[in-house]
mmCIF file of C-alpha atoms and ligand atoms in Angstrom:
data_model
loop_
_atom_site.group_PDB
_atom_site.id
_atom_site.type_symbol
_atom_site.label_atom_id
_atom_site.label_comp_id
_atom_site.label_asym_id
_atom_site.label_seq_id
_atom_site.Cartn_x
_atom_site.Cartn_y
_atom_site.Cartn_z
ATOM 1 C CA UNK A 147 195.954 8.666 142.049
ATOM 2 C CA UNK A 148 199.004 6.984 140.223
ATOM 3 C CA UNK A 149 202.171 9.148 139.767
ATOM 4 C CA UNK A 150 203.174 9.489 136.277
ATOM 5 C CA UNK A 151 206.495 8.725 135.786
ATOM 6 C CA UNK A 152 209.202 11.222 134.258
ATOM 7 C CA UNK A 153 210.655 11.155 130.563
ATOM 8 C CA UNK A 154 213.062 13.308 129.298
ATOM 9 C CA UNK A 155 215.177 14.030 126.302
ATOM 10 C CA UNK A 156 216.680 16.546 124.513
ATOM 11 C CA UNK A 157 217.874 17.540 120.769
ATOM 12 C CA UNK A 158 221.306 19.590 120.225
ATOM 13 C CA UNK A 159 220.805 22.516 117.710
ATOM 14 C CA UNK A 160 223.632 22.030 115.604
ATOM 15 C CA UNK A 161 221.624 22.330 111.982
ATOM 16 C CA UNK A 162 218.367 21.608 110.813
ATOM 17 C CA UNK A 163 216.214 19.016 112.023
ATOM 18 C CA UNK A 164 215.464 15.520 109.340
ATOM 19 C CA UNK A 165 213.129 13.193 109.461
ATOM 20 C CA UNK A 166 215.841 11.104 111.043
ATOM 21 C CA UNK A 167 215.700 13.004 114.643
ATOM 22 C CA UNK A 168 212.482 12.761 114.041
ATOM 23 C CA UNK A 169 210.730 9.058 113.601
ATOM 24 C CA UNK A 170 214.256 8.158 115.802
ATOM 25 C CA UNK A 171 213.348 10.356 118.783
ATOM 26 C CA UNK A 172 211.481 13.594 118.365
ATOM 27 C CA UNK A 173 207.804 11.826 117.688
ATOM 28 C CA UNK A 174 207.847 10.015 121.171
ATOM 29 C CA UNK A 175 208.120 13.468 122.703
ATOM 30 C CA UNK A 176 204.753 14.151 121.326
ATOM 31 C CA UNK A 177 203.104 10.421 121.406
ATOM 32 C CA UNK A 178 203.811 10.727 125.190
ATOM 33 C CA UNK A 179 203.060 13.561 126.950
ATOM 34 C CA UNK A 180 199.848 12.517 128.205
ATOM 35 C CA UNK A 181 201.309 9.680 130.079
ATOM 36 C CA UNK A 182 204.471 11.290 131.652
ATOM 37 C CA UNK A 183 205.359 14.181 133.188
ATOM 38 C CA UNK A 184 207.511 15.424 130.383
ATOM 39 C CA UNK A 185 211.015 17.452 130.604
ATOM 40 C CA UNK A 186 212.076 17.997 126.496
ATOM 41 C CA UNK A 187 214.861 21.028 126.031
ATOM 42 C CA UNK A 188 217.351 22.193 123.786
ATOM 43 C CA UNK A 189 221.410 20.609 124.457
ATOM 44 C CA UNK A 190 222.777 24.139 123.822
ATOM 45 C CA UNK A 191 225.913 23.426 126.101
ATOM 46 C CA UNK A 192 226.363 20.547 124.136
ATOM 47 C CA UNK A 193 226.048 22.815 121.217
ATOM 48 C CA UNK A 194 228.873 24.239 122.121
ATOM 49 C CA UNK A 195 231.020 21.168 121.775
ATOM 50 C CA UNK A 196 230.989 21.513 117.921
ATOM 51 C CA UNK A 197 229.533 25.368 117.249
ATOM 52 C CA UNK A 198 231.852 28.521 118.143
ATOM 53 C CA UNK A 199 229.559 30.843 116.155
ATOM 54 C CA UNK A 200 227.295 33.199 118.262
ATOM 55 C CA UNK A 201 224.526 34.581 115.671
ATOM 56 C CA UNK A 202 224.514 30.383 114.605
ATOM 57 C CA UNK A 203 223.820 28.968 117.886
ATOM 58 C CA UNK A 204 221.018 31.199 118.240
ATOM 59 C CA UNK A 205 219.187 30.828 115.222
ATOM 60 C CA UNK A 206 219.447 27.239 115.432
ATOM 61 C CA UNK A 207 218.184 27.350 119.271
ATOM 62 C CA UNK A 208 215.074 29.210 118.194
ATOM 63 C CA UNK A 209 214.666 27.239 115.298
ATOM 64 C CA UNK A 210 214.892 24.061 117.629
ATOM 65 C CA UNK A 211 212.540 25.221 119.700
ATOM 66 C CA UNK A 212 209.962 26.065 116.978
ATOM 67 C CA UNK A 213 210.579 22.878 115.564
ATOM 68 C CA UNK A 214 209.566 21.118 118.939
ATOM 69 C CA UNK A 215 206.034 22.898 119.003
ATOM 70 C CA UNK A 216 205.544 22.791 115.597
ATOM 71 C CA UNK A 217 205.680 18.605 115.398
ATOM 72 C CA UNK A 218 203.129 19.570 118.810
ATOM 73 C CA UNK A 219 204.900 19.441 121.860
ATOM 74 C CA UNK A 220 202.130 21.078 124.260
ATOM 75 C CA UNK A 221 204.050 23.760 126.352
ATOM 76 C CA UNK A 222 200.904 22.992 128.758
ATOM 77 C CA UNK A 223 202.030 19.092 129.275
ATOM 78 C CA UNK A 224 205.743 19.358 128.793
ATOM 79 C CA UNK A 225 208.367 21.500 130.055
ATOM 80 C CA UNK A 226 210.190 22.857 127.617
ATOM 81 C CA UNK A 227 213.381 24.810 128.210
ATOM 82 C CA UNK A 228 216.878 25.823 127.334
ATOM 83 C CA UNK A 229 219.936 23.793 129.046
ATOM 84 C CA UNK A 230 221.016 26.611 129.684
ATOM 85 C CA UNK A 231 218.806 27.833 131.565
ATOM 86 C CA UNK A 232 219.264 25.754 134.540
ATOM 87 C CA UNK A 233 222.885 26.355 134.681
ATOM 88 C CA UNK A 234 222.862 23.744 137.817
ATOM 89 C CA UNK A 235 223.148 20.762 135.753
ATOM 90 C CA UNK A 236 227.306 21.818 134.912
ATOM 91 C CA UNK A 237 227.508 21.940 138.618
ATOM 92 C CA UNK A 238 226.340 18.286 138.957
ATOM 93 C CA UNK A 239 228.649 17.468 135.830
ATOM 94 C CA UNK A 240 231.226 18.831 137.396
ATOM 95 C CA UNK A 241 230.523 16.923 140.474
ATOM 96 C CA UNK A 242 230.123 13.334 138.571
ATOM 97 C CA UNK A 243 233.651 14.428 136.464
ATOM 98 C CA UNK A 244 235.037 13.893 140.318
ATOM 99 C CA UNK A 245 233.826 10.090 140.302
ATOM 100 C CA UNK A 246 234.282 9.287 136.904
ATOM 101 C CA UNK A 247 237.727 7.636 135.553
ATOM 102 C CA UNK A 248 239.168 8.624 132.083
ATOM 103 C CA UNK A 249 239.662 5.435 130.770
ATOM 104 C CA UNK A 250 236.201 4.817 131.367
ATOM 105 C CA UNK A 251 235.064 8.457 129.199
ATOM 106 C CA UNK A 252 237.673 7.168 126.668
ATOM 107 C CA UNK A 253 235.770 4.278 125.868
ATOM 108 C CA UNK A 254 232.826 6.260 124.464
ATOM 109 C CA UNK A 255 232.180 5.641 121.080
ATOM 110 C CA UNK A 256 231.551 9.417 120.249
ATOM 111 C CA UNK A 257 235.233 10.418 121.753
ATOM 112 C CA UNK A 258 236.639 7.307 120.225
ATOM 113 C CA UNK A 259 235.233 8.395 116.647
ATOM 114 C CA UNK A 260 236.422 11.510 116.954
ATOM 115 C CA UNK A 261 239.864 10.658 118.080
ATOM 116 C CA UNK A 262 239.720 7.698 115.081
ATOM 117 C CA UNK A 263 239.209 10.338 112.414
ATOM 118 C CA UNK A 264 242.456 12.654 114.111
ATOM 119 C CA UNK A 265 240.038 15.584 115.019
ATOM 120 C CA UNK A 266 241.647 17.493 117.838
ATOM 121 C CA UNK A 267 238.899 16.746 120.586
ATOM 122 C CA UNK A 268 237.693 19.490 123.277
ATOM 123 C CA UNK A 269 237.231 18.831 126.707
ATOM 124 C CA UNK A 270 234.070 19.718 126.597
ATOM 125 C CA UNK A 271 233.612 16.529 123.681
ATOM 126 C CA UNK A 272 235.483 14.306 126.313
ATOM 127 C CA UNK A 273 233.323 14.985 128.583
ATOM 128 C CA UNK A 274 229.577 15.267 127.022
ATOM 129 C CA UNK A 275 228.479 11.867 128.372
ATOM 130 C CA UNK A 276 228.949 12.763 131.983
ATOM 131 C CA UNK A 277 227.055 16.495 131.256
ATOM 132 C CA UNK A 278 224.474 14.379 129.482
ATOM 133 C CA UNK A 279 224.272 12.172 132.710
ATOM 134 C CA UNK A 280 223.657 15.243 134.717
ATOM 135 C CA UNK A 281 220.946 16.093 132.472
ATOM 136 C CA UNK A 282 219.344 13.119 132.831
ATOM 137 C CA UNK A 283 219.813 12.252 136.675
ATOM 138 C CA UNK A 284 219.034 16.268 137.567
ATOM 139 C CA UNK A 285 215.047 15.674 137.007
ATOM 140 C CA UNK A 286 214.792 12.194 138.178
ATOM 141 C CA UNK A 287 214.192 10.661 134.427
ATOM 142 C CA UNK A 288 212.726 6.912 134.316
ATOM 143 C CA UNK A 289 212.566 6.855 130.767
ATOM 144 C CA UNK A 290 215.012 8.732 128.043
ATOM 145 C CA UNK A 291 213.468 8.783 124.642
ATOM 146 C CA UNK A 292 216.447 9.145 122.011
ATOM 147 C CA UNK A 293 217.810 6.874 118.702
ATOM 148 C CA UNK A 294 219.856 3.994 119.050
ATOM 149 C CA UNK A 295 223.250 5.868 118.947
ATOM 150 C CA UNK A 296 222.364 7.443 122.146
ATOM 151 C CA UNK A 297 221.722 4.432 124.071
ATOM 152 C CA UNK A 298 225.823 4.019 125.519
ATOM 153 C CA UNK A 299 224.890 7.618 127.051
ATOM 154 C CA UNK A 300 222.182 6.185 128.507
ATOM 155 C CA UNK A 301 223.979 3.537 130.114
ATOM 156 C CA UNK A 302 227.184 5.869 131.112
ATOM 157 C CA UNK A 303 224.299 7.722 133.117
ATOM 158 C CA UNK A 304 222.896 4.503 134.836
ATOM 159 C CA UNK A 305 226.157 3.672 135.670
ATOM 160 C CA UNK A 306 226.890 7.193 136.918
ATOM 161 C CA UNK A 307 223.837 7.169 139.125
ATOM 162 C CA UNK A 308 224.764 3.750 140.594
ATOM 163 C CA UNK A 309 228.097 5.125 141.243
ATOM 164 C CA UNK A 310 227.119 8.006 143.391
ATOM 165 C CA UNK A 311 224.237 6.209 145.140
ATOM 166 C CA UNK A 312 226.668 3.806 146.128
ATOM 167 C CA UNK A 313 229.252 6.421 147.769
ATOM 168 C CA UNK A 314 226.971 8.805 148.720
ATOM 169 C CA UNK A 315 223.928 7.338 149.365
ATOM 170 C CA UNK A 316 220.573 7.167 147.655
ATOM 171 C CA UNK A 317 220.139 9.697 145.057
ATOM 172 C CA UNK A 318 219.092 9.574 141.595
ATOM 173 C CA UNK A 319 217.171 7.230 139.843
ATOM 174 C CA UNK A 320 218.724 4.481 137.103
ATOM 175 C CA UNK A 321 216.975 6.043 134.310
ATOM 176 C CA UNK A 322 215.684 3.536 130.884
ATOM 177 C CA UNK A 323 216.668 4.133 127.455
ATOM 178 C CA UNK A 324 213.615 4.296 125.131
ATOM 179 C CA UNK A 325 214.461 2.922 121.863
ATOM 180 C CA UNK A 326 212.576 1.984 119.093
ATOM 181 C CA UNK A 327 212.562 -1.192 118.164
ATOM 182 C CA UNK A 328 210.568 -0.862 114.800
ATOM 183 C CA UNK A 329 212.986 2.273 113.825
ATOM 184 C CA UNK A 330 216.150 2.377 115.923
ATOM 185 C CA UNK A 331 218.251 4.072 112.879
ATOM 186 C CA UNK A 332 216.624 6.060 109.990
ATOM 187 C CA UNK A 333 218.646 5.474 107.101
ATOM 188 C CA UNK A 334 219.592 8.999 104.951
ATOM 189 C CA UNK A 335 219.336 9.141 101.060
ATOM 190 C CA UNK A 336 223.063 7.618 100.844
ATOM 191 C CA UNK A 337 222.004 4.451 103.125
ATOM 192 C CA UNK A 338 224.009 5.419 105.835
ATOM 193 C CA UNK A 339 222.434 6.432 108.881
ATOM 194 C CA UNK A 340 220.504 9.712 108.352
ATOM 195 C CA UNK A 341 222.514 12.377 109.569
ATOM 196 C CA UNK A 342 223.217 16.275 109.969
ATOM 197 C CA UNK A 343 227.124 15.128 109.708
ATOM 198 C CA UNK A 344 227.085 13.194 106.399
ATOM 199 C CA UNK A 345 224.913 15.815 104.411
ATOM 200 C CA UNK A 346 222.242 12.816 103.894
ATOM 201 C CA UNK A 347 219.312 14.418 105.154
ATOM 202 C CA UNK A 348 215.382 14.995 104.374
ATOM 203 C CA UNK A 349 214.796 18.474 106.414
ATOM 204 C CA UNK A 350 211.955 17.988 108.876
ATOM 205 C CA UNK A 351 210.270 21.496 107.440
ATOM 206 C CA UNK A 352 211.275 20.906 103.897
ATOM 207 C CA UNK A 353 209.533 21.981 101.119
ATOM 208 C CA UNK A 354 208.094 19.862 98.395
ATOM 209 C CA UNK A 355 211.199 21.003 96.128
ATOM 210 C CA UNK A 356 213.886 20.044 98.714
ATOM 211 C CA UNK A 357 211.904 16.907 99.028
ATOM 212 C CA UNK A 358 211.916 15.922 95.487
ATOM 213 C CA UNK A 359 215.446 16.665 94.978
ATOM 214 C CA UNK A 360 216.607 14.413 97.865
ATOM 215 C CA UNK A 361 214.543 11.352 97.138
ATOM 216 C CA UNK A 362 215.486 11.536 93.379
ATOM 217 C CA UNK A 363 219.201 11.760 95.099
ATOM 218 C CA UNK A 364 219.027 8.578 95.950
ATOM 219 C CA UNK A 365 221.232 5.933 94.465
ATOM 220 C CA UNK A 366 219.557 3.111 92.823
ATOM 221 C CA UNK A 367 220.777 -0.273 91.310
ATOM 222 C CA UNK A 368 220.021 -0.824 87.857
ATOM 223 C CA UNK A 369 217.295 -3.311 88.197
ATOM 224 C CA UNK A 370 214.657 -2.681 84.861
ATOM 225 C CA UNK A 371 211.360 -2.279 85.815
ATOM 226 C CA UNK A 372 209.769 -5.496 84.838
ATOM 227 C CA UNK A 373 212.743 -7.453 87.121
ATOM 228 C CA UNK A 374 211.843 -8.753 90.749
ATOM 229 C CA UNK A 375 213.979 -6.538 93.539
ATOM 230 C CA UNK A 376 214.889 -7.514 96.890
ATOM 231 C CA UNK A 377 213.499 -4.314 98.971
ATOM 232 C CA UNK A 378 215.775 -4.810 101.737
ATOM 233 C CA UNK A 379 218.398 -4.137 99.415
ATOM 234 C CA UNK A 380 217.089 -0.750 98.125
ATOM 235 C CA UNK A 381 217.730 2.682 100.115
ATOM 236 C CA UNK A 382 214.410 4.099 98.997
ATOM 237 C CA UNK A 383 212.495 0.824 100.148
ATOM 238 C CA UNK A 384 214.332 1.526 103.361
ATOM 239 C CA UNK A 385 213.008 4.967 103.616
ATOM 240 C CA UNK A 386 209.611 4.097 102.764
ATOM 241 C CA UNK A 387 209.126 1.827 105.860
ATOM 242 C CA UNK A 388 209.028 4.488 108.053
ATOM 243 C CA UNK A 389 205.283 4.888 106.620
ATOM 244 C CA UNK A 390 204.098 1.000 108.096
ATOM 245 C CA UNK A 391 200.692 0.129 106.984
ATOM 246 C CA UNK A 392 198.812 -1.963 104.298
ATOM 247 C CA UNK A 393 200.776 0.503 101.566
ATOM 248 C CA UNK A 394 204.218 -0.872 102.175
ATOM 249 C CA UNK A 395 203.092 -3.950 102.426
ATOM 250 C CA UNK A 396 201.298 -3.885 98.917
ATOM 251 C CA UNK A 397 204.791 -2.354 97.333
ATOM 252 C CA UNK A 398 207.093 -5.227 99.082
ATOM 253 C CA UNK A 399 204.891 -7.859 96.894
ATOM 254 C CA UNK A 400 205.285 -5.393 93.856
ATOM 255 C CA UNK A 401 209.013 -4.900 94.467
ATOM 256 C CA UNK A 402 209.543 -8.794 95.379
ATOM 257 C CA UNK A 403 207.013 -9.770 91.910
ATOM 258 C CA UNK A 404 208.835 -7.482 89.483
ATOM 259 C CA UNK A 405 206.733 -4.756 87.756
ATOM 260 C CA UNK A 406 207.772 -1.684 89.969
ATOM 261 C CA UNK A 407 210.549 0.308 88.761
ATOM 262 C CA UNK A 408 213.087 2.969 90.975
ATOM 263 C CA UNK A 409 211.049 5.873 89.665
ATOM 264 C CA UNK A 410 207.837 4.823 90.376
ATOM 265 C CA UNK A 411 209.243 3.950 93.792
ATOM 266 C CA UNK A 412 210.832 7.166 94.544
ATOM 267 C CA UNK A 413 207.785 9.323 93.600
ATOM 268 C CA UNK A 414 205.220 7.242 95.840
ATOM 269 C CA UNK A 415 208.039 8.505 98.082
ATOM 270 C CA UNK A 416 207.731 11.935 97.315
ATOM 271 C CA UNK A 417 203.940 11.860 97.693
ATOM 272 C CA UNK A 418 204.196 10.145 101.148
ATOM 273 C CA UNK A 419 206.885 12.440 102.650
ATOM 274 C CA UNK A 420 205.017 15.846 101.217
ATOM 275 C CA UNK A 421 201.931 14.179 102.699
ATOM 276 C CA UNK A 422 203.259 13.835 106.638
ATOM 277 C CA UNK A 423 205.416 17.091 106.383
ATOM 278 C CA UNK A 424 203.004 19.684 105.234
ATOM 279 C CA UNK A 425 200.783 19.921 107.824
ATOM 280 C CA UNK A 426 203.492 20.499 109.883
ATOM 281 C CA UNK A 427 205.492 22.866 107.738
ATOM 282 C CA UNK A 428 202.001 24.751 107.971
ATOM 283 C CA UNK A 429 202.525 24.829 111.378
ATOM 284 C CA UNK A 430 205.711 25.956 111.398
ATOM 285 C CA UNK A 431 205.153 29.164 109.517
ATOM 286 C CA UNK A 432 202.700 29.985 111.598
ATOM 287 C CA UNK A 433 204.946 29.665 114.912
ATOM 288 C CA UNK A 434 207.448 31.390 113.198
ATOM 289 C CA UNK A 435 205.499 34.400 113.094
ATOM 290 C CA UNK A 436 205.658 35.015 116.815
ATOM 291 C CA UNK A 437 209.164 34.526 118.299
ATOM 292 C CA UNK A 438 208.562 36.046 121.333
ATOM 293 C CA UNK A 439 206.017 33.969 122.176
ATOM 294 C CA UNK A 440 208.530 31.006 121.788
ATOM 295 C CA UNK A 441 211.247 33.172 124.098
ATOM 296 C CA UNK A 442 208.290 33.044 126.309
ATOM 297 C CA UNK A 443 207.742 29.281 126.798
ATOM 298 C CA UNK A 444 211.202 28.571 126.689
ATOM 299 C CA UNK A 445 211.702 31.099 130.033
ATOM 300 C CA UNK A 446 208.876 29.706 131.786
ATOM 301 C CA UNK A 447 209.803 25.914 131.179
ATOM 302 C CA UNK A 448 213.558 27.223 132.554
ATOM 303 C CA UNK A 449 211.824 28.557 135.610
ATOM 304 C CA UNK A 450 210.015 25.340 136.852
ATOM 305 C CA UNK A 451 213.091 22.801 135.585
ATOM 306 C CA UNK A 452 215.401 24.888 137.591
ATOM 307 C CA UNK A 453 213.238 25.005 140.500
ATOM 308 C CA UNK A 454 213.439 20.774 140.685
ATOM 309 C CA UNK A 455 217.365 21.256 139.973
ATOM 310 C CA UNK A 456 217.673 23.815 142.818
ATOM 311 C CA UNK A 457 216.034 21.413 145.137
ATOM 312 C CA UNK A 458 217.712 18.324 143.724
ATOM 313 C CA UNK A 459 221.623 20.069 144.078
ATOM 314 C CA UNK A 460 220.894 21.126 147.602
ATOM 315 C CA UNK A 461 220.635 17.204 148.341
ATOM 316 C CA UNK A 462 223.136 17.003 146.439
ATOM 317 C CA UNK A 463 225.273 19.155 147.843
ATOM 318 C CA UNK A 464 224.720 18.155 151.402
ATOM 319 C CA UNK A 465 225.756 14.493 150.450
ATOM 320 C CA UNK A 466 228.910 15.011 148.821
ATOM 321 C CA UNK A 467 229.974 17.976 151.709
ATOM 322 C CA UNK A 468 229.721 20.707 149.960
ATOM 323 C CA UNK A 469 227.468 22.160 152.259
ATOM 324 C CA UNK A 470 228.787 23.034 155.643
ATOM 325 C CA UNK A 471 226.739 22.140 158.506
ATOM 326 C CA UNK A 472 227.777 22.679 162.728
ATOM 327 C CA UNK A 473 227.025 19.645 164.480
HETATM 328 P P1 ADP B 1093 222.537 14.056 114.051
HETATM 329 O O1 ADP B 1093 223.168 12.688 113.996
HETATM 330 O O2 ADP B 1093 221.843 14.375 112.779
HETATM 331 O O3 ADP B 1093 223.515 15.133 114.476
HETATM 332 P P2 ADP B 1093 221.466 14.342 116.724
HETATM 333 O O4 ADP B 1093 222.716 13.777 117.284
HETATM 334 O O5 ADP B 1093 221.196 15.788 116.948
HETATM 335 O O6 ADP B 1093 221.398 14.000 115.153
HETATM 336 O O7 ADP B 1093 220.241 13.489 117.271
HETATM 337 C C1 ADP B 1093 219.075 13.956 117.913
HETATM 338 C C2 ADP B 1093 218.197 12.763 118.273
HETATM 339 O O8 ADP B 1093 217.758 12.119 117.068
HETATM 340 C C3 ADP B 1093 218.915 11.669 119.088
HETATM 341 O O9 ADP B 1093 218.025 11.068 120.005
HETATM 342 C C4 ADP B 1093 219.340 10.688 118.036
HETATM 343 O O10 ADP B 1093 219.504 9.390 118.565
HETATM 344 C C5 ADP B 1093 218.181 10.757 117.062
HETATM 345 N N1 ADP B 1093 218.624 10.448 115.705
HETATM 346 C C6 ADP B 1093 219.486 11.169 114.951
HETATM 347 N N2 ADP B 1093 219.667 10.604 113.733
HETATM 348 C C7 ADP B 1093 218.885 9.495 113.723
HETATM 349 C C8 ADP B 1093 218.632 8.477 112.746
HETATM 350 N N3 ADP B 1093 219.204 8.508 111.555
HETATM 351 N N4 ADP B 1093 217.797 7.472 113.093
HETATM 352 C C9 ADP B 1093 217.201 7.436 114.309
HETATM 353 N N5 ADP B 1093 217.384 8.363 115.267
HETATM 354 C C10 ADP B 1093 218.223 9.387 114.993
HETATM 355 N N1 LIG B 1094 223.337 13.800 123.220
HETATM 356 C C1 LIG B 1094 222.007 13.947 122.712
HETATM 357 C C2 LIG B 1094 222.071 13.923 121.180
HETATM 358 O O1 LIG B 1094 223.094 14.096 120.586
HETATM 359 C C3 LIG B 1094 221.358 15.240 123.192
HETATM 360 C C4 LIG B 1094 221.173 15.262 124.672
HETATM 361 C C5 LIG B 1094 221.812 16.054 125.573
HETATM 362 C C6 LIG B 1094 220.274 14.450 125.398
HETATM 363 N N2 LIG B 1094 221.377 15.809 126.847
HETATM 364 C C7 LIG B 1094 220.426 14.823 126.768
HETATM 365 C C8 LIG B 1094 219.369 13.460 125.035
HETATM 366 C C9 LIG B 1094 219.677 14.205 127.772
HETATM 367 C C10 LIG B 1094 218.623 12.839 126.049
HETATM 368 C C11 LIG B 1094 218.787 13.211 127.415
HETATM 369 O O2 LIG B 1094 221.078 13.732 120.554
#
């Protein structure tokens, strides 16, 4: 029998989920779970760095964690929890914050765009790489499913992992982003990577309405219809390739020939995006329904990822001398 090996990842509930998070990083979660032995939760202490709102953070949790089964994570193939739930992993934060320098934190890009645009940054901002890393080296993760501006947290974690295992001896495993190539950054209905931040966003669960009115958002040139476009050029091209197939192809040659015009464009896009979200809006709803039975999975997933981190900080713990021992 072959082991599978682990993936994890993990969204923060700060605001409603697009269709960014999702072709970026959320879909793997579900295309894998057959073939790994799957850890996916909700970053609610990383939540915290940007949301001071009580009644907020918990609506968006839940809603999170809806979201995850409704786009089909299988709570019987993946453990699905709350950070916070396995309250071990700021323990192991804390411990890498000993080994970790802060010229090398200051070099992240998320700290360094904060501090760029004069926001007064938290500690707890400072520091999110290094309570990501714990995340991610507290299970044992090979792989790490996220978009492309997650990958320099990846890397702060291998290099965290090779830190420790170098003082301490043996430990954690150099985890692997998983990126993907075809998709790597989703663009939003400005052009500019899709995201909760810049108000650019196709909701995940949106309805047909909310669909319309963001594709029709988007800016166009002023190309007539008859004149040949370049569709690398055009934000709703850009958005259509998410949907690959014979399709796109067939509108590349219409938009590179001349004959298509913006509208036409944008309302194929319509059709397609009502067409991949309904089923799962469907599904939604119906999830929705029974909250408790969402607390439910969320406090059994805790149970069994805290379980591994229990085990995994008593190692710890006895490395680093925490742990007193008579000899
Ligand atoms: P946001 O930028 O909207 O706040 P998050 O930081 O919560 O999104 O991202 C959650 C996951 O979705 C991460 O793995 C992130 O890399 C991925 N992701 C977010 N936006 C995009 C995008 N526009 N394209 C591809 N992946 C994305
Ligand atoms: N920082 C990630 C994001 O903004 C969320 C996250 C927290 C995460 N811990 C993680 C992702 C561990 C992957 C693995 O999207």
């Amino acid at each position: 029998m072959t082991t599978k090996k682990t993936l994890l990842s993990a969204v923060k509930p700060t605001g409603e989920a697009h269709i960014g998070n999702y072709f970026g990083a959320m879909r793997q979660f579900v295309d894998r779970q057959d073939d790994y032995r799957q850890y996916i939760f909700i970053a609610n202490y990383h939540a915290l760095t940007s949301v001071s709102d009580k009644l907020l953070l918990q609506k968006l949790t839940l809603e999170l964690a809806m979201d995850y089964l409704a786009i089909g994570v299988d709570p019987k193939k993946t453990t699905l929890f709350l950070q916070s739930d396995v309250p071990e992993v700021t323990e192991l934060a804390w411990i890498f914050n000993t080994l970790t320098t802060v010229p090398y934190l200051s070099r992240a890009h998320a700290f360094k765009d904060a501090e760029a645009k004069n926001h007064e940054v938290n500690v707890g901002l400072f520091d999110y790489p290094i309570l990501m890393a714990a995340d991610i080296l507290m299970y044992g993760a090979d792989v790490v499913p996220v978009g492309l501006d997650q990958k320099q947290h990846i890397e702060i974690a291998r290099d965290t992992a090779q830190k420790f295992n170098r003082i301490f001896g043996e430990t954690f495993k150099v985890p692997e982003p998983m990126i993907l190539e075809e998709v790597k950054t989703v663009p939003g209905t400005d052009g500019r990577k899709m995201s909760k931040s810049y108000g650019n966003v196709i909701g995940l669960f949106a309805s047909d309405e909310e669909i319309k009115k963001a594709v029709m958002s988007i800016p166009t040139d002023s190309k007539g219809v008859e004149e040949p476009k370049d569709p690398s050029e055009c934000k709703v091209f850009a958005i259509h390739e998410l949907f690959p197939g014979t399709e796109l192809e067939a509108l590349r040659a219409r938009y590179k020939d001349g004959g298509i015009g913006y509208k036409e464009s944008k309302d194929l896009l319509v059709e397609k995006i009502i067409a991949f979200i309904a089923p799962m809006r469907t599904r939604r709803d119906e999830i929705a329904r029974d909250p408790e039975a969402v607390l439910k999975i969320l406090k059994e997933g805790g149970e069994v990822a805290r379980a591994v981190a229990q085990e995994k900080m008593q190692d710890v713990r006895e490395k680093v001398g925490l742990k007193l021992t008579l000899k």
